[in-house]
PDB file of C-alpha atoms and ligand atoms in Angstrom:
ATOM      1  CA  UNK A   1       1.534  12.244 -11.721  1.00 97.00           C
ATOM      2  CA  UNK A   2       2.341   8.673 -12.823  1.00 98.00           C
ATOM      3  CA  UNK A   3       1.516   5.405 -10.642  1.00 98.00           C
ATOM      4  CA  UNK A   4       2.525   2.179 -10.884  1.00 98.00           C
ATOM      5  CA  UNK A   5       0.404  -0.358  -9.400  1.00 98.00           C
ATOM      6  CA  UNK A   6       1.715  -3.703  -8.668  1.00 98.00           C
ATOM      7  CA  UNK A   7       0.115  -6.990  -7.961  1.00 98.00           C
ATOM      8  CA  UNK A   8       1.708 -10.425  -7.485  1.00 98.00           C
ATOM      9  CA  UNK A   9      -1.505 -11.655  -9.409  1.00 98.00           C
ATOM     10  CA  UNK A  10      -1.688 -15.188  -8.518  1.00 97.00           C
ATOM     11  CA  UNK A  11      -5.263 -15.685  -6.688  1.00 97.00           C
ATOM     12  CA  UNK A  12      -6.786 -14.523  -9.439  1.00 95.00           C
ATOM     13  CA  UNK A  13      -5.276 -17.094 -11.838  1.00 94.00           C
ATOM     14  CA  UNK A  14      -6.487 -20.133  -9.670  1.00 96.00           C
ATOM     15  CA  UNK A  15      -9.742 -18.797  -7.429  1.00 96.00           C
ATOM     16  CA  UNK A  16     -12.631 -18.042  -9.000  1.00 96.00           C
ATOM     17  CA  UNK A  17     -14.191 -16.182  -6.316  1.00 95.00           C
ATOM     18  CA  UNK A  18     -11.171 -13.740  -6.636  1.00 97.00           C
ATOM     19  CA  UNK A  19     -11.025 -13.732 -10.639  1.00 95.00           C
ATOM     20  CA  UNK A  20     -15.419 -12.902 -10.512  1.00 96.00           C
ATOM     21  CA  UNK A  21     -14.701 -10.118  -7.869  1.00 97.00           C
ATOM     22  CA  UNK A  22     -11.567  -8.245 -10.049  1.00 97.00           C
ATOM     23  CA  UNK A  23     -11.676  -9.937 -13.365  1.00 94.00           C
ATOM     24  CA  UNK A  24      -7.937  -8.595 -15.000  1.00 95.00           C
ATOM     25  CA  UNK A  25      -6.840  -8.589 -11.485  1.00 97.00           C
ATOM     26  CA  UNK A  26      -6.741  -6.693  -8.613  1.00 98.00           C
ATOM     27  CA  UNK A  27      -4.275  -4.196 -10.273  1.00 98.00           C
ATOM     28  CA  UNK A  28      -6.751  -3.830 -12.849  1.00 98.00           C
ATOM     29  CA  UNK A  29      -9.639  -2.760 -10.215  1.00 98.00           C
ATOM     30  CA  UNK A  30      -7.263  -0.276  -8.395  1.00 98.00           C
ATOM     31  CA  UNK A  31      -5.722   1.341 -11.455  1.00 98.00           C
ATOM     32  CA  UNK A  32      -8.896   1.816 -13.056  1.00 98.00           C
ATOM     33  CA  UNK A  33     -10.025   4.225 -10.350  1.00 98.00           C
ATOM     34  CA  UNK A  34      -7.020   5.659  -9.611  1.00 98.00           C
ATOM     35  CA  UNK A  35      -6.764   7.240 -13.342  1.00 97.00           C
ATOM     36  CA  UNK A  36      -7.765  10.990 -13.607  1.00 94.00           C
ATOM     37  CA  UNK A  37      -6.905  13.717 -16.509  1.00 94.00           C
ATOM     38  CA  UNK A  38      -3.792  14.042 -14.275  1.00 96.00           C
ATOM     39  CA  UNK A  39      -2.588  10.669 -12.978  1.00 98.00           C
ATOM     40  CA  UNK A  40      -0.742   8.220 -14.926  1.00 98.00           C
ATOM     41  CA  UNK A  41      -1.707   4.555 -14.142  1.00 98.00           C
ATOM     42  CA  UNK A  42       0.154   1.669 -15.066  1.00 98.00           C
ATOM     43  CA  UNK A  43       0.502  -1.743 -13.638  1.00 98.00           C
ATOM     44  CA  UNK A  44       3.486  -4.559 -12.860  1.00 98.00           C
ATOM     45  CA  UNK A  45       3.015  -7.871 -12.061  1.00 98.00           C
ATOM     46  CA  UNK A  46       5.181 -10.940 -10.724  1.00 98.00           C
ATOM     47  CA  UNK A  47       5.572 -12.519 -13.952  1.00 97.00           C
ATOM     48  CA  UNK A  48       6.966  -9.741 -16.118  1.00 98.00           C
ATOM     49  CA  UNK A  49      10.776  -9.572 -16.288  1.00 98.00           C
ATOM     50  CA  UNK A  50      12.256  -8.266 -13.177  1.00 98.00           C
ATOM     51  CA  UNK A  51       8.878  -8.154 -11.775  1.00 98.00           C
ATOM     52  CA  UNK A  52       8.003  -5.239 -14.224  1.00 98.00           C
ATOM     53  CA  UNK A  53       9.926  -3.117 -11.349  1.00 98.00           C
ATOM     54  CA  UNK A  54      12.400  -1.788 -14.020  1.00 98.00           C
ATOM     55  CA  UNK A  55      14.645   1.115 -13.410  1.00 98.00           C
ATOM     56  CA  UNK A  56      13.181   2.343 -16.308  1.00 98.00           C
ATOM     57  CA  UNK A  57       9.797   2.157 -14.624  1.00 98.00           C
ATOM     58  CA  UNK A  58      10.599   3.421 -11.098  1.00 98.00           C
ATOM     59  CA  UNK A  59      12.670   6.430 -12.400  1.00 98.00           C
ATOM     60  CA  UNK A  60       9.722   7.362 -14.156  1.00 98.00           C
ATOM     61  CA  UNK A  61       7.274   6.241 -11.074  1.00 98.00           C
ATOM     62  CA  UNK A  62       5.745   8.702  -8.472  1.00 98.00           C
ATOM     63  CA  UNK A  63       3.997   6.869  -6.332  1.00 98.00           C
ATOM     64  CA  UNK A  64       4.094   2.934  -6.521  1.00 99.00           C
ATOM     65  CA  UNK A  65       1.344   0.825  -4.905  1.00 99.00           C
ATOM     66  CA  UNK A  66       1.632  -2.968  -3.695  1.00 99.00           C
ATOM     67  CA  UNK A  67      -0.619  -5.820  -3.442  1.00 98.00           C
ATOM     68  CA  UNK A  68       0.930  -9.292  -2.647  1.00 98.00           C
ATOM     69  CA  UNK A  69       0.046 -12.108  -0.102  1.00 98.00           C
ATOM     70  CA  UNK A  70       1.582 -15.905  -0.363  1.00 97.00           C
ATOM     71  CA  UNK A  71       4.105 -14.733  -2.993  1.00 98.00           C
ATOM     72  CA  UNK A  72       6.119 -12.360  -1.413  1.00 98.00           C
ATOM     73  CA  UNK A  73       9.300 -14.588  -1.418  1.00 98.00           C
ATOM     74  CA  UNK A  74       9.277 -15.002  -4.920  1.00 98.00           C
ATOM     75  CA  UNK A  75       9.983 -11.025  -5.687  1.00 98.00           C
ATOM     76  CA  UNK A  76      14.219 -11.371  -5.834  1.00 98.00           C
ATOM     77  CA  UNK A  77      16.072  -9.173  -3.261  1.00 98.00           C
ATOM     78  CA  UNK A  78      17.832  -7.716  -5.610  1.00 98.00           C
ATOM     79  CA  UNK A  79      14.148  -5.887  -6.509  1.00 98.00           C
ATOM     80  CA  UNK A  80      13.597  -5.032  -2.953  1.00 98.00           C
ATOM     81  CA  UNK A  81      16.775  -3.329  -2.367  1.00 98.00           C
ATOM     82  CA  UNK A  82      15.960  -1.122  -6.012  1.00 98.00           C
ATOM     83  CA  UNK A  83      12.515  -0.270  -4.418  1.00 98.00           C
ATOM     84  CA  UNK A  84      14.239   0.510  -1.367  1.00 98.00           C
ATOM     85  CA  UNK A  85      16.536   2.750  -3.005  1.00 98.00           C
ATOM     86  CA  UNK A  86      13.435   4.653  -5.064  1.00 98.00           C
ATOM     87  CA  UNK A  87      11.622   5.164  -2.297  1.00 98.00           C
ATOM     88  CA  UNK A  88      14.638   6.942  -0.130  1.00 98.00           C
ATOM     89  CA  UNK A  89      15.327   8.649  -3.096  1.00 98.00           C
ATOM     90  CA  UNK A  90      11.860  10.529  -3.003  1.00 98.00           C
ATOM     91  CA  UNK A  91       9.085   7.852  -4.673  1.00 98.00           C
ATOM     92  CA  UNK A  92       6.010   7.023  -2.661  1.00 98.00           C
ATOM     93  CA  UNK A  93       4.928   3.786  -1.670  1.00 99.00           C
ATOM     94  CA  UNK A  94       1.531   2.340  -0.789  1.00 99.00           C
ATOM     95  CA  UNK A  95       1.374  -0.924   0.781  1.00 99.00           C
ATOM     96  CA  UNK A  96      -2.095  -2.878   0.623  1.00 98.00           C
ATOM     97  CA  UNK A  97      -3.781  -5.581   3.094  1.00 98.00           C
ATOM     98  CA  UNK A  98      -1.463  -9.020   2.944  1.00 98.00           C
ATOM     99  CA  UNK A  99       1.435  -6.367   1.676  1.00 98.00           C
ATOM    100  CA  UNK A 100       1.955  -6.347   5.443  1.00 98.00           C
ATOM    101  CA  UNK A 101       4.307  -9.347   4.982  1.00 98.00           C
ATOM    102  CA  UNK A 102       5.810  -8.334   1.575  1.00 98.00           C
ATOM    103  CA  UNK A 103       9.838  -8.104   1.935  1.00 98.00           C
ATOM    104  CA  UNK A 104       9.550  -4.270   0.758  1.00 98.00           C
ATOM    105  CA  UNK A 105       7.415  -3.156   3.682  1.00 98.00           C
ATOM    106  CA  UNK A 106       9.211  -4.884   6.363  1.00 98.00           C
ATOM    107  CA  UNK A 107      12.406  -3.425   4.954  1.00 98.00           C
ATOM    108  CA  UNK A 108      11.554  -0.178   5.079  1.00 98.00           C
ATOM    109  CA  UNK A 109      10.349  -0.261   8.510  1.00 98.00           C
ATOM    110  CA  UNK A 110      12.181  -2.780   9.982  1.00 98.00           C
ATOM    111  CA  UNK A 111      10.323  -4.641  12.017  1.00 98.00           C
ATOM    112  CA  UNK A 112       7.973  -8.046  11.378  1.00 98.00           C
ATOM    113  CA  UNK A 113       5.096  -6.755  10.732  1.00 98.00           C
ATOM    114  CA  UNK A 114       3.358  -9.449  12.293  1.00 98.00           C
ATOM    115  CA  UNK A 115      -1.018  -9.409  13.041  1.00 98.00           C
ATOM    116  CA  UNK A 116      -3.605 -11.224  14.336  1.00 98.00           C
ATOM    117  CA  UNK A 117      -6.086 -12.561  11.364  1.00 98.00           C
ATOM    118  CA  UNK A 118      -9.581 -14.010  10.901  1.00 98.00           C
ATOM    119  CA  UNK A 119     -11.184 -14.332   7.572  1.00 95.00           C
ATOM    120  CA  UNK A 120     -14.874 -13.334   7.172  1.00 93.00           C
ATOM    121  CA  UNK A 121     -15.751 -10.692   9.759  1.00 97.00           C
ATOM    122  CA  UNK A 122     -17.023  -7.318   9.232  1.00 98.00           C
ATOM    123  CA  UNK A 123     -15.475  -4.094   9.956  1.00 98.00           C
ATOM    124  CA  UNK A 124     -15.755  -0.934  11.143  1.00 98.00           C
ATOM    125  CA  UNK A 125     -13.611   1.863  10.119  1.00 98.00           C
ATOM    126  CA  UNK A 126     -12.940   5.142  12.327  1.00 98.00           C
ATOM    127  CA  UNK A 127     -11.858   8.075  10.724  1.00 98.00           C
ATOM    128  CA  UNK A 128      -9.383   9.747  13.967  1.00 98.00           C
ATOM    129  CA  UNK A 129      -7.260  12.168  11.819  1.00 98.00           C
ATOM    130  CA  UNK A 130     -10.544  13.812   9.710  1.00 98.00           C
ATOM    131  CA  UNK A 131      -8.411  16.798   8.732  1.00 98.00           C
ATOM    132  CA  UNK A 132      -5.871  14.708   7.563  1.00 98.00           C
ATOM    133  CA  UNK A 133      -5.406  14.989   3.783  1.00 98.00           C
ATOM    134  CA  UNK A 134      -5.978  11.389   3.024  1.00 98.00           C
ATOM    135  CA  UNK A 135      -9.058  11.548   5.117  1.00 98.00           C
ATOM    136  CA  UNK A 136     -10.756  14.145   2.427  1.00 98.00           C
ATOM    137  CA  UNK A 137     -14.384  13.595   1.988  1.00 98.00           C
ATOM    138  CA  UNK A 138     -14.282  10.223   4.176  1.00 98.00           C
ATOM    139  CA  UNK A 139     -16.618  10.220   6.997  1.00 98.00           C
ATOM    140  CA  UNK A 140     -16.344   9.748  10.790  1.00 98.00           C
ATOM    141  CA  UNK A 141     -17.116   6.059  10.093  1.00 98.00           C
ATOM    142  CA  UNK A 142     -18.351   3.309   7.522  1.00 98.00           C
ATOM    143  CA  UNK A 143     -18.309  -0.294   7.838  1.00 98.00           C
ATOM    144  CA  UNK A 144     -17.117  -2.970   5.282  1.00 98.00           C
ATOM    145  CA  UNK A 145     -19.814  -5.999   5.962  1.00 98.00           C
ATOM    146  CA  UNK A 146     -17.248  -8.747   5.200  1.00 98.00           C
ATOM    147  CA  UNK A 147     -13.342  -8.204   5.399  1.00 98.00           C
ATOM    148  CA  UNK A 148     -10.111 -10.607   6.844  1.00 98.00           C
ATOM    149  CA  UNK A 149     -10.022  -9.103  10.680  1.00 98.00           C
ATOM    150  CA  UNK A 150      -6.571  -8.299  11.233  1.00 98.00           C
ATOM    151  CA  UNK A 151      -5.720  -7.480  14.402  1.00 98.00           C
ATOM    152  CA  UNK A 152      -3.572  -5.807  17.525  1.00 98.00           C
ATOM    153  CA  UNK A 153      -1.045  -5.663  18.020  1.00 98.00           C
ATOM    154  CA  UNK A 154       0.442  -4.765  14.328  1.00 98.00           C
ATOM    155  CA  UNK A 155       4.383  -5.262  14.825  1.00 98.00           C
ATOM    156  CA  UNK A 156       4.934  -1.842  12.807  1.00 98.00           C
ATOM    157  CA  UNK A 157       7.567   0.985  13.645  1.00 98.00           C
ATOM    158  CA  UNK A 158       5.855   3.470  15.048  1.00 98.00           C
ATOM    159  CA  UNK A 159       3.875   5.340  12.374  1.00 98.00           C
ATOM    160  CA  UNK A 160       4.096   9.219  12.222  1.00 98.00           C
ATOM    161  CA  UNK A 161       0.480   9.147  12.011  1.00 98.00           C
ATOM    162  CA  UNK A 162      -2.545   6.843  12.508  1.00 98.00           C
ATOM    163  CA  UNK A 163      -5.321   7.828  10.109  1.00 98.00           C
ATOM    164  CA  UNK A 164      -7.835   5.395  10.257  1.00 99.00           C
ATOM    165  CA  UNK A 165      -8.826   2.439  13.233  1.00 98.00           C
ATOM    166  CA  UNK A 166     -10.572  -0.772  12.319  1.00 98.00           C
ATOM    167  CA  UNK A 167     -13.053  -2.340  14.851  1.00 98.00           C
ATOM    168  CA  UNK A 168     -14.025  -5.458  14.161  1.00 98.00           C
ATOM    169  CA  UNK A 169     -16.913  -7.727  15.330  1.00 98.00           C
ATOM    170  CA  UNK A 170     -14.676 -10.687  17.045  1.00 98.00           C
ATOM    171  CA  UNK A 171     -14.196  -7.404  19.339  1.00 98.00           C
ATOM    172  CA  UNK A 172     -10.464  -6.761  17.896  1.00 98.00           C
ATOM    173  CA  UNK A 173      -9.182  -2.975  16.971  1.00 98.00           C
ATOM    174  CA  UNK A 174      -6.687  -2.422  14.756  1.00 98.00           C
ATOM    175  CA  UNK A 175      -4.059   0.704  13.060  1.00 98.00           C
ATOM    176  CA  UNK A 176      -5.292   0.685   9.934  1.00 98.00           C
ATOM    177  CA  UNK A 177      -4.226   3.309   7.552  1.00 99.00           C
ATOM    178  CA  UNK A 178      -1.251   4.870   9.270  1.00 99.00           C
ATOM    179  CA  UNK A 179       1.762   7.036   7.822  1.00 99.00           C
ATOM    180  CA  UNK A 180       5.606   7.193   7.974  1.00 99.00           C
ATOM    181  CA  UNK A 181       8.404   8.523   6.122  1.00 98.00           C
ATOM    182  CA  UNK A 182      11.956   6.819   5.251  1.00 98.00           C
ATOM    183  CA  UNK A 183      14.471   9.609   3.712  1.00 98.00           C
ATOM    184  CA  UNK A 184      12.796  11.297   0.934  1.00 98.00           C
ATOM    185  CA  UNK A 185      10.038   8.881   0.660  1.00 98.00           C
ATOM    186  CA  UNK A 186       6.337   8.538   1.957  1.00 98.00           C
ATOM    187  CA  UNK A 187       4.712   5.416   3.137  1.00 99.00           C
ATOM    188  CA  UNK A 188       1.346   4.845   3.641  1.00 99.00           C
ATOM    189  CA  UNK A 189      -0.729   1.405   4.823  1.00 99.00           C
ATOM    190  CA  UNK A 190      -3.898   0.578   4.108  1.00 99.00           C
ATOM    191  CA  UNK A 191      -5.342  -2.420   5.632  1.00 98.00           C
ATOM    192  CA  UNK A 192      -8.838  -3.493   3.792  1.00 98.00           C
ATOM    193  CA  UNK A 193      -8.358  -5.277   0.136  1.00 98.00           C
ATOM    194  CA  UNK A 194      -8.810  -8.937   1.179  1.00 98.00           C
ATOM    195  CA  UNK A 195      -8.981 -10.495  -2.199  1.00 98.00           C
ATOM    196  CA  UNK A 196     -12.143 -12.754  -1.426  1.00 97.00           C
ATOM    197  CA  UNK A 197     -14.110  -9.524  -0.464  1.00 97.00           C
ATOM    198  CA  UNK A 198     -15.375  -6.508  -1.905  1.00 97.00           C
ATOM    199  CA  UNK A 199     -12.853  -3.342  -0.543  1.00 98.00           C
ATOM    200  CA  UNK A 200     -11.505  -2.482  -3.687  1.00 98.00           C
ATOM    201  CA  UNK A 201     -15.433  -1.668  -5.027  1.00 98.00           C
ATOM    202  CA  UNK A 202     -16.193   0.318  -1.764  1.00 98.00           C
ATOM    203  CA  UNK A 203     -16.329   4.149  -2.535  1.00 98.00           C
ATOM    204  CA  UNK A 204     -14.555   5.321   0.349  1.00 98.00           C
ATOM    205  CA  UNK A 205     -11.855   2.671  -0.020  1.00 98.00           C
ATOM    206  CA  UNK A 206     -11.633   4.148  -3.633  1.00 98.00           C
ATOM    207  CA  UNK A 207     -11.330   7.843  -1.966  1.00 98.00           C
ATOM    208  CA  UNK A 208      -8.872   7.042   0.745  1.00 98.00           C
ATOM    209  CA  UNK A 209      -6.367   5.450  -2.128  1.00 98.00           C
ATOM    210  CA  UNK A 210      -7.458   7.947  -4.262  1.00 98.00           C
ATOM    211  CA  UNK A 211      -6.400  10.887  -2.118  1.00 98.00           C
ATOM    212  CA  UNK A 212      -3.328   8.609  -1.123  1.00 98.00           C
ATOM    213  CA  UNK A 213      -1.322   9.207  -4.253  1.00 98.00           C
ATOM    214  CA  UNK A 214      -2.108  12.482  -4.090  1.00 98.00           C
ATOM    215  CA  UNK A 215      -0.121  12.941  -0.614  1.00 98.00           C
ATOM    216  CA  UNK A 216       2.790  10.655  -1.097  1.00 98.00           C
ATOM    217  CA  UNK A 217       3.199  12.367  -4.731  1.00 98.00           C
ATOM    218  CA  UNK A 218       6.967  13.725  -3.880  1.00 98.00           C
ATOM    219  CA  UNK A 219       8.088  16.882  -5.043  1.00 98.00           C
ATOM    220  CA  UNK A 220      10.857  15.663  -6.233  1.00 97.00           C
ATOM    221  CA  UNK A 221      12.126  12.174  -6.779  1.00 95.00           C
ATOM    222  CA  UNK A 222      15.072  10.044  -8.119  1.00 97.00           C
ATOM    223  CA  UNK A 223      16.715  12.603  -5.607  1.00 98.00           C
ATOM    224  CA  UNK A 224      20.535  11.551  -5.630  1.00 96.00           C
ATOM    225  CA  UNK A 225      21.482   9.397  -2.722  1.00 96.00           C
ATOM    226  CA  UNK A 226      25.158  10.250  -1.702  1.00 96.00           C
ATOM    227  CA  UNK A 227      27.049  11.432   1.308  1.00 97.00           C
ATOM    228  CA  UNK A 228      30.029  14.032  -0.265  1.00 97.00           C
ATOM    229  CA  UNK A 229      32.994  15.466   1.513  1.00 97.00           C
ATOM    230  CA  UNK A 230      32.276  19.093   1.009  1.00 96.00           C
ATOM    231  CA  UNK A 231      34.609  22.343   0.670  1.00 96.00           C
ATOM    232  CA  UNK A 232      33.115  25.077   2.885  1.00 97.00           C
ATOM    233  CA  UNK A 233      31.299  28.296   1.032  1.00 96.00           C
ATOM    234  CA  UNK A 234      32.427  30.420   3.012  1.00 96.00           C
ATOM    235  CA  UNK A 235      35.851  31.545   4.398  1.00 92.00           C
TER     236      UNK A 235
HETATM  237 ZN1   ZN B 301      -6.201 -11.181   3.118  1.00 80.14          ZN
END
């Protein structure tokens, strides 16, 4: 399986706080325990040409995940519509925390995607789909002692399937790791990963991404895209 992993990698140039917590990035962080014997990882960033979101990368890309927060409208349209096309074409996409708001998200579900937010609470997370397989070896709960609150109601299409809730201790609930599928592709969204806090080192958050490329893995991908005008087989 290969995985790309991209990250718009821009708090970590000019906070501190965020460069201590995931020094190389966050991309760095994920992909480094998202590598088996089996997967693949490599990672794009902002500044590479074409936002290293090549053809050449995504036709050789099974699942591709995506971190991004106050630079979404610098990725080119022109990107978002080749994503697009990947992802109907059979490649899986994981969108992370503040990718909520990223231009490939809302595309494919087409809708705002608009939350409530808070930094600094702590959260609870409810496992409500335990057979699930992204919900492998994650238990019933576990709580994340300081993550941004985002909150209900989440302006998404409706998912296909809500994994995981998120209570939080300002008393809000939120959908937070839920499932849908756009032609060939899978789509999952996981909300944790504020870059000020610690999700990306929690073991379960690990897991959940973890068993995440595992599910939206396709079968097949760069499946062609086309609508022929067919002869009949039979007479
Ligand atoms: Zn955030």
């Amino acid at each position: 399986m290969k995985v790309t992993v991209w990250n718009e990698n821009y708090h970590e140039k000019i906070d501190p706080a965020v460069g201590n917590l995931y020094p190389g990035g966050l991309h760095e962080q994920i992909s480094g325990f998202l590598r088996a014997d089996d997967v693949i990882v490599r990672t794009a960033t902002l500044d590479m040409p074409e936002c290293g979101l090549t053809d050449e990368i995504l036709s050789d890309t099974d699942v591709l995940l995506w971190w991004g927060h106050i630079k979404h409208g610098d990725v080119p349209d022109e990107i978002v519509d080749r994503v697009q096309r990947y992802v109907l074409a059979g490649m899986g996409l994981i969108v992370l925390h503040s990718g909520h708001h990223s231009k490939i998200f809302r595309r494919m579900l087409g809708t705002t995607c608009n939350l409530k937010w808070r930094d600094g609470a702590r959260e609870r997370i409810w496992t409500i789909k335990p057979n699930h397989p992204i919900a492998a070896g994650i238990p019933e709960t576990f709580a994340l002692d300081e993550e941004e609150m985002y909150g209900e109601p989440f302006d998404i299409a409706e998912p296909d399937e809500v994994i995981f809730m998120g209570w939080f201790n300002g008393g809000e609930v939120f959908r937070s790791g839920c499932t849908w599928v756009r032609g060939n592709g899978k789509i999952f969204y996981l909300q944790p990963g504020h870059e000020t806090n610690r999700a990306y080192h929690n073991e379960y958050i690990q897991k959940i991404l973890k068993n995440a490329v595992r599910w939206a893995c396709p079968v097949k991908k760069n499946l062609p895209l086309i609508c022929p005008n067919t002869e009949a087989l039979e007479k």
